XYZ file of C-alpha atoms in Angstrom:
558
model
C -35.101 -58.127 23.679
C -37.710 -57.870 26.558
C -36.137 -56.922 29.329
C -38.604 -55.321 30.937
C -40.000 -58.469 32.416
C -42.991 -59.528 29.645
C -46.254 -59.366 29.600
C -48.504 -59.094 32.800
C -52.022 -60.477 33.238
C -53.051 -56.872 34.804
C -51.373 -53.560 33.605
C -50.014 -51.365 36.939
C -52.505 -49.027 36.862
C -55.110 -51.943 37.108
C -52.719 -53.767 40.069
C -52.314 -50.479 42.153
C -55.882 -50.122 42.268
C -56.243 -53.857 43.637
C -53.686 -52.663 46.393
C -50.299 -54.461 46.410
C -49.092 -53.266 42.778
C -45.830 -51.569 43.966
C -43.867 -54.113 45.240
C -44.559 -55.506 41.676
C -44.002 -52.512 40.027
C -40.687 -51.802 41.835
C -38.895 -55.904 40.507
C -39.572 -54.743 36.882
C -36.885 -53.457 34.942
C -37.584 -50.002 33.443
C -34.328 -49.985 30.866
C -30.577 -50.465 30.200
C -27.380 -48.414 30.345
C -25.802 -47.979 27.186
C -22.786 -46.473 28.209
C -20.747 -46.419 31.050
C -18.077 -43.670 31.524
C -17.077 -43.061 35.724
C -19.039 -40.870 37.091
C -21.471 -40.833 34.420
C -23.211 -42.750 32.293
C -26.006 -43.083 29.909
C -29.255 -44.983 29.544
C -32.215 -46.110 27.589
C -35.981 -45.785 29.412
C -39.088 -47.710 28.227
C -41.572 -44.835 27.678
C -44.533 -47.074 28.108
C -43.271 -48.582 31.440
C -42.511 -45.526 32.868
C -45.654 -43.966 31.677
C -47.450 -46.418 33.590
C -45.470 -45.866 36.451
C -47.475 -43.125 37.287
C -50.524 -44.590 38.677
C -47.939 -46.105 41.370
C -49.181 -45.086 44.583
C -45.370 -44.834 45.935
C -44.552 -41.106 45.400
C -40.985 -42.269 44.504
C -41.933 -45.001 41.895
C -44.357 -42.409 40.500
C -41.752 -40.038 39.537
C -39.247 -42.582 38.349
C -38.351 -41.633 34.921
C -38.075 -37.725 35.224
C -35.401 -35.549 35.476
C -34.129 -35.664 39.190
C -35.652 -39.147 39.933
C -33.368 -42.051 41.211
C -32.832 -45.401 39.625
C -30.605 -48.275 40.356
C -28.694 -51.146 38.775
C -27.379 -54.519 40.127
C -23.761 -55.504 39.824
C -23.468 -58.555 41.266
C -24.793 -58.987 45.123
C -25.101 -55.110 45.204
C -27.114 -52.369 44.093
C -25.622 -49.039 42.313
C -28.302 -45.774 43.068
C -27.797 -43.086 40.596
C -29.429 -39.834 39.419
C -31.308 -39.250 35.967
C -29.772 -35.923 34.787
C -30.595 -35.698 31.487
C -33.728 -36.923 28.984
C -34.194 -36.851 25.203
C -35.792 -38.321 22.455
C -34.714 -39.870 19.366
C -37.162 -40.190 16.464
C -35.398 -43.669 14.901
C -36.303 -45.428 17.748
C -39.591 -44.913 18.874
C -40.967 -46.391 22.692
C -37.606 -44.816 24.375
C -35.838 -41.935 25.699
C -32.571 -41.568 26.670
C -30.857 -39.876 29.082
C -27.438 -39.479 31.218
C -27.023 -41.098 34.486
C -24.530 -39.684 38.316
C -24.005 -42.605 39.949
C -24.474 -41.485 43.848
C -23.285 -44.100 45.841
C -24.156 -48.154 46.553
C -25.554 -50.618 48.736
C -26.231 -54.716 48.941
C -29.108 -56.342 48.061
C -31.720 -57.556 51.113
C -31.229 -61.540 49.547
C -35.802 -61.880 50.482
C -37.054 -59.228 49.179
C -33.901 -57.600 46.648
C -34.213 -54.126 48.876
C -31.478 -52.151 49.371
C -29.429 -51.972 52.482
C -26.397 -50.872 54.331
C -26.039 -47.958 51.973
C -22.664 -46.025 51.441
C -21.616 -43.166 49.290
C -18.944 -44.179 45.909
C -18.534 -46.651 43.663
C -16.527 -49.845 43.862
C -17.865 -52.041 41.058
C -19.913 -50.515 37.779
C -22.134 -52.049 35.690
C -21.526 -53.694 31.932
C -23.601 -52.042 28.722
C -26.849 -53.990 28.657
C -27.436 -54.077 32.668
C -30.869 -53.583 33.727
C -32.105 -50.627 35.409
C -34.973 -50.821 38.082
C -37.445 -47.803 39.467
C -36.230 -46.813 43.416
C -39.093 -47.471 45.822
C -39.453 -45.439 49.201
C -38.270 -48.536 50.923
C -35.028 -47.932 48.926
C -35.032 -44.110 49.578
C -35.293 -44.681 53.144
C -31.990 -46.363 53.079
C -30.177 -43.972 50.831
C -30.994 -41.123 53.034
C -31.283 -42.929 56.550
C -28.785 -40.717 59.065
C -26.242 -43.204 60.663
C -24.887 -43.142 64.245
C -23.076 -39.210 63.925
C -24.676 -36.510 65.647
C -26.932 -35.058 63.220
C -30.067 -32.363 62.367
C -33.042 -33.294 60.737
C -33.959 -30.456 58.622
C -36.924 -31.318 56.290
C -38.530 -33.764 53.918
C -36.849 -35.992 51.318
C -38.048 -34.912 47.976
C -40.912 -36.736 46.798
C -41.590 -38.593 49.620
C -43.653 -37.391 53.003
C -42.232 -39.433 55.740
C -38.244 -39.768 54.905
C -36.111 -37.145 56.970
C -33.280 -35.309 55.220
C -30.477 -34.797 57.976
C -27.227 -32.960 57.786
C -24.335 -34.743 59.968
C -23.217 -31.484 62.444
C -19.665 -32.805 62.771
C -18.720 -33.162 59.137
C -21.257 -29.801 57.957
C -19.197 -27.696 60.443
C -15.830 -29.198 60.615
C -15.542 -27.971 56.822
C -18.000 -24.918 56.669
C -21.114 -24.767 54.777
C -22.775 -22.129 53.116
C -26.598 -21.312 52.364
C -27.499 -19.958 49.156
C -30.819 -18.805 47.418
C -32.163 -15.509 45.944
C -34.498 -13.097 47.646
C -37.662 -14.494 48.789
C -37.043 -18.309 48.593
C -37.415 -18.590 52.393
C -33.454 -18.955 53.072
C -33.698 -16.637 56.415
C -36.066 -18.994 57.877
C -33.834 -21.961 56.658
C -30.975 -20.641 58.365
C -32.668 -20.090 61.697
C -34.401 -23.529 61.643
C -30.812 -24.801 60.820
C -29.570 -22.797 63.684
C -32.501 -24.102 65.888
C -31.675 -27.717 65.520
C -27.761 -26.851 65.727
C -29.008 -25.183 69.329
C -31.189 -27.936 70.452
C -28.541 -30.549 69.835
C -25.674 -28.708 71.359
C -26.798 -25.997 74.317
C -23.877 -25.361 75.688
C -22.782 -24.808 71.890
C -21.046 -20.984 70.867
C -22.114 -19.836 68.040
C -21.694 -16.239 66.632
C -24.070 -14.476 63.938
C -23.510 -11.303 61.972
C -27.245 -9.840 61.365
C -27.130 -6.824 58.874
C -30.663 -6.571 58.916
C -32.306 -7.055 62.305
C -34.040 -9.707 61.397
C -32.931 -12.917 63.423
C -33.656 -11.113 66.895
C -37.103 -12.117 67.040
C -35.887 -15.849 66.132
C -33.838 -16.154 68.719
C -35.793 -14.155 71.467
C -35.315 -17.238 74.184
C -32.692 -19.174 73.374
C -29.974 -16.550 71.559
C -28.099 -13.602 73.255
C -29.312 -10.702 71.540
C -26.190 -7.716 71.039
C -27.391 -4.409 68.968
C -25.763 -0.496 69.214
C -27.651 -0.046 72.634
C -25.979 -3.258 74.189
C -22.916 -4.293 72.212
C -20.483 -2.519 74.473
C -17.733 -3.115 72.084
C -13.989 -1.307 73.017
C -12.219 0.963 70.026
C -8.712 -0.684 71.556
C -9.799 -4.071 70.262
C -8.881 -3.031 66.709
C -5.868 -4.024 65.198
C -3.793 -1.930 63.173
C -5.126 -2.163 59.866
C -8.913 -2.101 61.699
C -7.692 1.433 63.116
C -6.455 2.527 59.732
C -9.481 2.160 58.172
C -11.400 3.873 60.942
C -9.376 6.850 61.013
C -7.763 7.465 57.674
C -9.157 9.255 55.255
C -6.513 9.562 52.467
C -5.295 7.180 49.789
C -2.209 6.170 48.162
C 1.100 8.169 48.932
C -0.508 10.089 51.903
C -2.298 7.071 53.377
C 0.941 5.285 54.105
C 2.382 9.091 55.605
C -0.434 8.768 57.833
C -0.431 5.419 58.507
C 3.044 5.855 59.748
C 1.987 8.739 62.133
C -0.684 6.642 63.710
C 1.218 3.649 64.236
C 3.517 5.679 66.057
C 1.692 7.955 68.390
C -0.892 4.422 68.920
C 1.949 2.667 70.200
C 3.096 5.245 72.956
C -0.746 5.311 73.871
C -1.051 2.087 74.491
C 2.326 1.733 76.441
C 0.979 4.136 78.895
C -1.610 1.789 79.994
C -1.574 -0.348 83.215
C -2.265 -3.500 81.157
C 1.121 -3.011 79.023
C 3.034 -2.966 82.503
C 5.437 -6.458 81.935
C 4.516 -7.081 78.166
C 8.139 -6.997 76.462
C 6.529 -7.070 72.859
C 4.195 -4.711 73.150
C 3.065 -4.088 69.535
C 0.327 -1.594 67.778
C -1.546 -4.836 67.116
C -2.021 -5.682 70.853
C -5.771 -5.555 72.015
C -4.157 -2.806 75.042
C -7.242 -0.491 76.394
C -5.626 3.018 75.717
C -7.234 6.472 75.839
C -8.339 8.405 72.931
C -7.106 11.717 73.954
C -4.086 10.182 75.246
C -3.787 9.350 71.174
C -4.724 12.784 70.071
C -2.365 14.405 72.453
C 0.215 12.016 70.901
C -0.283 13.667 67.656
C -0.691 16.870 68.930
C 2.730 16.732 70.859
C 4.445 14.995 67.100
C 2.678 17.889 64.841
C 4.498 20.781 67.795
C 7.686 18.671 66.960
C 7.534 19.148 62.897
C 6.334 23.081 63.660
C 9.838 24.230 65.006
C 11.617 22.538 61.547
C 8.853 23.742 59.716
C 7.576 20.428 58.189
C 3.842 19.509 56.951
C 1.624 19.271 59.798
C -1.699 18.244 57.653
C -1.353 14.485 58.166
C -1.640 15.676 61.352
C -4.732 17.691 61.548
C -6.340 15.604 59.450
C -5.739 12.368 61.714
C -6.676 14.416 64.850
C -9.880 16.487 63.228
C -11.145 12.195 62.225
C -10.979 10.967 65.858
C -12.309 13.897 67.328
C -15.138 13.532 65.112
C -15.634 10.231 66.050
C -15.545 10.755 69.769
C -18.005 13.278 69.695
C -20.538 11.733 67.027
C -22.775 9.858 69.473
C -23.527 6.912 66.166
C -20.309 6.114 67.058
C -20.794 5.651 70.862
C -20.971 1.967 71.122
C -17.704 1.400 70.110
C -15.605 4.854 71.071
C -17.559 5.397 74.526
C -15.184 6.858 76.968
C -16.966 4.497 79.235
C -14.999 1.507 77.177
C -11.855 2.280 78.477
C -11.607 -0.355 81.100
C -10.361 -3.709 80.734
C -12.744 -5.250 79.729
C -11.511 -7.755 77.191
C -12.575 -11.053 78.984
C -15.904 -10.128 79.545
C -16.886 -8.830 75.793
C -15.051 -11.945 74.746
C -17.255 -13.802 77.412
C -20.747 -12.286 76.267
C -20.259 -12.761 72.665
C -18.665 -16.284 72.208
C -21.168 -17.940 75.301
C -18.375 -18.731 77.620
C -20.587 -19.850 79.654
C -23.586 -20.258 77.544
C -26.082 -20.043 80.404
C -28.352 -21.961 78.261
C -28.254 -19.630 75.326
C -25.768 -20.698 72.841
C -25.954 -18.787 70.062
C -25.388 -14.865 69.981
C -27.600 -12.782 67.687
C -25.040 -9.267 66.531
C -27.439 -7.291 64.885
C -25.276 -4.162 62.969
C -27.753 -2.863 61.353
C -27.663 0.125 63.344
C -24.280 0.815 62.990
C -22.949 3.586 60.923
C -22.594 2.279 57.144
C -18.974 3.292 56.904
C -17.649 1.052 59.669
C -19.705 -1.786 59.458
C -17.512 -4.153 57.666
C -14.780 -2.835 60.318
C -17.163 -3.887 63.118
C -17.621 -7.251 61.532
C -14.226 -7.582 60.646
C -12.973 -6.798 64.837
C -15.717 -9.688 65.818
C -14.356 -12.124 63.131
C -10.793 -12.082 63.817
C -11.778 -11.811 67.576
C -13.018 -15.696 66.946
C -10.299 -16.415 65.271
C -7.056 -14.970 67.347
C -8.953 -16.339 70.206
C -9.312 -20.094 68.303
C -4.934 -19.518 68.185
C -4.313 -18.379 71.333
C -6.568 -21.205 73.097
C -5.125 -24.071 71.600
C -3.334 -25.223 74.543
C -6.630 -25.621 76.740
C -9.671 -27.165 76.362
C -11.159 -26.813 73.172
C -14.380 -24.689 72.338
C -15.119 -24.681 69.073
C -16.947 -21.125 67.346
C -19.391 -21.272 64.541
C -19.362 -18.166 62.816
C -22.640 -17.045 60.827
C -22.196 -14.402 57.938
C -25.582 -13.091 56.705
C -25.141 -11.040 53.254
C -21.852 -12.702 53.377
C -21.406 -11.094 49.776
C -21.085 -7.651 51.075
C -17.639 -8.870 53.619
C -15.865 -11.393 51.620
C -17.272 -9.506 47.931
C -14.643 -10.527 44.692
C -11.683 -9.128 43.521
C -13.517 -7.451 40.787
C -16.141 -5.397 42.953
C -14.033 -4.519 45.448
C -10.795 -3.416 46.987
C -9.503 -6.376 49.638
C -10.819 -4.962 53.059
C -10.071 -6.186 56.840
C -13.107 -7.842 56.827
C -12.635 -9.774 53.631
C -9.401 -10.869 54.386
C -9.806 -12.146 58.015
C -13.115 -14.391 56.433
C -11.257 -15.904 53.729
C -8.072 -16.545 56.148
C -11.078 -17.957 58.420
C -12.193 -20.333 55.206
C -8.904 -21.482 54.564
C -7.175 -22.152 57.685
C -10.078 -21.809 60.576
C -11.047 -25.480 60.759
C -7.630 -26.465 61.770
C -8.288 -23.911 64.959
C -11.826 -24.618 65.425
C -13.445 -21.893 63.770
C -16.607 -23.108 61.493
C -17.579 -20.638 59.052
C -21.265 -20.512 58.076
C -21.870 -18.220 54.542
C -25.504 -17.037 53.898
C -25.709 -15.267 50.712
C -28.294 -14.331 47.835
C -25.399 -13.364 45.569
C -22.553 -16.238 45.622
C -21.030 -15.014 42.301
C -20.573 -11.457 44.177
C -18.432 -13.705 46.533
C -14.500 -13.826 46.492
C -12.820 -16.209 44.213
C -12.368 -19.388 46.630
C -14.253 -18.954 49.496
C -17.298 -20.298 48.566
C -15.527 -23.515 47.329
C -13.570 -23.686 50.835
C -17.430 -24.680 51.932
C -17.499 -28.457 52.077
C -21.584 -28.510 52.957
C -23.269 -25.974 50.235
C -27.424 -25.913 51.080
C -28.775 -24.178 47.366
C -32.386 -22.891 46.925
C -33.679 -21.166 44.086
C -31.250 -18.918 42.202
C -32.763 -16.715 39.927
C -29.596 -15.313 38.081
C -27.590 -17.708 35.562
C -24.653 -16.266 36.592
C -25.190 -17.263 39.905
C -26.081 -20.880 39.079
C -23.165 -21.293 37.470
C -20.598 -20.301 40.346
C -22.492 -22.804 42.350
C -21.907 -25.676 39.764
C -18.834 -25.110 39.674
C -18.348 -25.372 43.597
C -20.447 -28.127 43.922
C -18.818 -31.737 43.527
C -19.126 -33.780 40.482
C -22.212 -36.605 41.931
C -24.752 -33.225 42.823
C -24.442 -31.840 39.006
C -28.154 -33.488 38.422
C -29.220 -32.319 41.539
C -27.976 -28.747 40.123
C -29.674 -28.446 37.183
C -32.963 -28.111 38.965
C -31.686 -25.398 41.227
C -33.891 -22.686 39.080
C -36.962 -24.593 39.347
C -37.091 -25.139 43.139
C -40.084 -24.118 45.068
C -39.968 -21.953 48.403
C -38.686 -23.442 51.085
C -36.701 -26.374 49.022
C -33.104 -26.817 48.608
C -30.492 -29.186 47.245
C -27.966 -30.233 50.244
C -24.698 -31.599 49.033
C -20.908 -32.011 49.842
C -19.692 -33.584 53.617
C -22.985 -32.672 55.736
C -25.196 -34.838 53.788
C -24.550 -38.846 52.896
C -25.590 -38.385 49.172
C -26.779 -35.299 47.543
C -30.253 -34.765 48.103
C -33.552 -32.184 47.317
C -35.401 -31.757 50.808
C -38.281 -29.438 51.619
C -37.654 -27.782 55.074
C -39.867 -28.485 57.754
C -42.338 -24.924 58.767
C -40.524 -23.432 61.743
C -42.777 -22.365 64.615
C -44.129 -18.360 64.553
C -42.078 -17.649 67.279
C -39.287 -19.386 66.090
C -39.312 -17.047 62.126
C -37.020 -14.413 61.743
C -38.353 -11.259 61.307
C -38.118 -11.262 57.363
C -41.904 -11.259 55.971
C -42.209 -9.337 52.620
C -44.656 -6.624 53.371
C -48.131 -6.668 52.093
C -48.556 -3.865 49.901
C -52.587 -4.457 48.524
C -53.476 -4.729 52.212
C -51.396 -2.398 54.234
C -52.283 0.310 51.108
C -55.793 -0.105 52.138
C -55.257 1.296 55.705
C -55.068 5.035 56.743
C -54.785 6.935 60.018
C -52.521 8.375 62.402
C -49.606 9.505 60.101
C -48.945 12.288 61.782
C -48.299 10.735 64.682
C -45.643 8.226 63.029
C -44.000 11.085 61.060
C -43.334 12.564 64.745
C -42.195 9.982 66.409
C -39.713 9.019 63.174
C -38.395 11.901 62.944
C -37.688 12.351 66.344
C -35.381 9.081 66.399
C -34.333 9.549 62.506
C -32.394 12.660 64.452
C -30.981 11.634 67.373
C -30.141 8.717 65.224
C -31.598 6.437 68.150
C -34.450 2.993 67.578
């Protein structure tokens, strides 16, 4: 049977070079489906058609035919758009290929010219065994990936095309969390700060929140971000919860953590009662964010240990609890957070700064941790997280302002079961991933390492943004959190190119492959991969940098 549309007086190659060939070359039937099961289905190609489809000069109908190219099929008075996954050959019969079909979505037919419009995501109707398929033009792209009325971000180019604009819809990507994944050195810093640009520009009175473990989003965000490090963050000790001050201040495990656990609770509960703040509060409990002093704590012990010395009891939980916190207080690493000068109450305005209530303009709030001490950095992170989130509970009864919280390295907070214990920090991020949407608490995940991720969280993410994933292992967790129409999309994850990525899930109408737009100088975290064959060729003044990095290396300043 030829149903590819019979013999032409010119061949393609011929009529593109006339002009006007792909209009032509876009009505002509490039195969059938042989089988149709749901989601996916299979096909048969003409290899000689689509060969010739090359010389097309629409990018779209050029690369009809490969893996990751769209094609379409009419049922009726409307056109099905789905995704060639797979291709092989079979030797008995020749002129073919075959390959598996994802149907993404479908839209009605244009009745003059047989274009696609009014596109919409699912199925309602699927084509018989024997139904022709037909090449998607540009024309047909366009509607496939046009953004409807919703607020939304245009991020980048459609993949092939030049012109068509891959958007993600702001609403639906942050209502249900998304996450940005891709290994070292595929551009995904400067993703997420054009992502975080657009998000900015669209919504300046917005409050967003990121965790920056590497000091590298500053310099994005120089003009339009509020930048917090170690010499600014100002953050109060008596913000911690219980199990935040546990894991500052103990030191012991099993058996003896709980003995000491029980001390602390105890003395950190008469030391916040004696505050001002506590005057009137009936359930005053060791979780309440009370400003309390330090010594006030230590004395606490000190006056419990004098108890236990007259019946003779162990006083070591004791010393050891008091010996931590004075360490603390007098390691000046430390003096961000355990300042003396933090005392105050000054809960409203930290919570003020951080979260952009008001924004003044700059919406977003750049935390950079990297200089705080390694062993309480997750508790740091863990204090601002579930700050965003107790305040999303306690402020549902006035007007709403949503948080969007960005996790950079999100593997090393929220890591799995099997590489480590369950910390603060991990637990108040997946609570965040499970329940924070229903307080209005977006969660944004930007990892190299998603299978290093807990069990879960990732698929809590209902927008996942891949780019190139070097490890299988990696590629694998994704495809399994990614939903059933993106799995062609997926299997070109490895061979993406810098600066591409495969969008899927509720931020995007149909899965799509986009190549983000270049983000102004200015505008680029600071994130470039250092130069070694030309910064090895210069040479002077070593001396002098030695000096000077020593001299902040020890008073552990920047």
């Amino acid at each position: 049977m030829d149903y590819i549309g019979g013999p032409t007086s010119a061949s393609p190659a011929e009529s593109v070079r006339d002009g006007g060939g792909d209009a032509a070359l876009s009505r002509r039937a490039i195969g059938q489906i042989t089988e149709i099961s749901g989601s996916s289905s299979q096909c048969r190609l003409d290899t000689a058609f689509v060969a010739q489809l090359e010389h097309a000069l629409d990018p779209c109908l050029a690369m009809c035919g490969q893996v990751g190219s769209q094609v379409k099929v009419k049922v009726g008075g409307i056109w099905l758009m789905a995704n060639l996954r797979t291709l092989r050959f079979d030797p008995d019969t020749p002129g073919y290929t075959y390959g598996d079909i994802d149907f993404l979505g479908e839209g009605d037919e244009e009745r003059l010219t047989g274009r696609v419009y009014n596109f919409r995501r699912g199925v309602t109707r699927y084509p018989s065994p024997g139904s022709e398929i037909f090449p998607v033009s540009s024309d047909d792209m366009k509607q496939m990936y046009a953004a409807d009325d919703r607020p939304h971000i245009e991020v980048g180019n459609v993949y092939p095309t030049r012109d068509i604009r891959g958007a993600l819809f702001v609403d639906a990507m942050l209502g249900k969390h998304f996450a940005l994944l891709g290994s070292t050195g595929t551009g995904k810093s400067t993703a997420a700060a054009l992502i975080l640009h657009r998000i900015c520009e669209l919504a300046p009175q917005g409050h967003i929140v990121m965790i920056d473990p590497h000091g590298e989003y500053s310099a994005a965000f120089r003009t339009n971000g509020a930048l917090f490090d170690v010499s600014n963050l100002a953050m109060p000790y008596w913000l911690m919860n219980f199990e935040e001050h546990c894991e500052v201040f103990l030191t012991t495990q099993g058996a003896e953590r709980q003995c000491d656990a029980d001390i602390l609770a105890k003395c950190l509960l008469v030391a916040k009662a004696k505050s001002r703040v506590a005057e009137g509060i009936s359930k005053l409990t060791v979780d309440s964010p009370i400003p309390y002093l330090l010594s006030d704590l230590t004395q606490n012990i000190v006056a419990e240990m004098g108890k236990l010395d007259k019946a003779g009891g162990d006083n070591a939980p004791y010393i050891r609890l008091k010996s931590k916190i004075d360490e603390i207080k007098s390691d000046p690493r430390y003096s961000f957070m355990f300042s003396g000068m933090l005392v105050a109450d000054t809960m409203a305005s930290f919570l003020g700064r951080i979260f952009r209530l008001p924004g003044d303009g700059k919406p977003i709030s750049i935390v950079d941790v990297s200089g705080v001490p390694s062993d309480i950095t997750s508790v740091v992170v863990a204090v601002l997280s579930r700050l965003v989130f107790d305040y999303a509970i306690w402020s549902r009864n006035e007007p709403q302002r949503p948080v969007l919280l960005v996790c950079e390295e999100a593997h090393r907070y929220v890591p799995s079961e099997r590489t480590a214990h369950v910390s603060a920090v991990g637990k108040i991020l997946g609570r965040i991933a499970k329940e924070g949407r229903k307080y209005g608490v977006s969660l944004g995940l930007i990892t190299q390492r998603p299978s290093d991720l807990a069990e879960g969280v990732l698929s809590q993410c209902g927008t996942i943004i891949a780019m190139r994933l070097n490890n299988e292992r990696d590629q694998a967790f994704v495809k399994a959190a990614m939903p059933e129409g993106a799995r062609a999309f997926l299997d070109t994850i490895p061979a993406l190119r810098n600066r591409e990525a495969i969008m899927c899930g509720e931020g995007v109408a149909v899965p799509v492959r986009v190549a983000f737009d270049n983000l102004d100088e200015h505008k680029r975290p600071a994130s470039n991969d250092p130069l070694f064959s030309e910064l090895w060729t210069q040479a002077g003044g070593e001396e002098d940098i030695l000096a000077r990095v020593i001299k902040r290396w020890r008073s552990q300043g920047r």
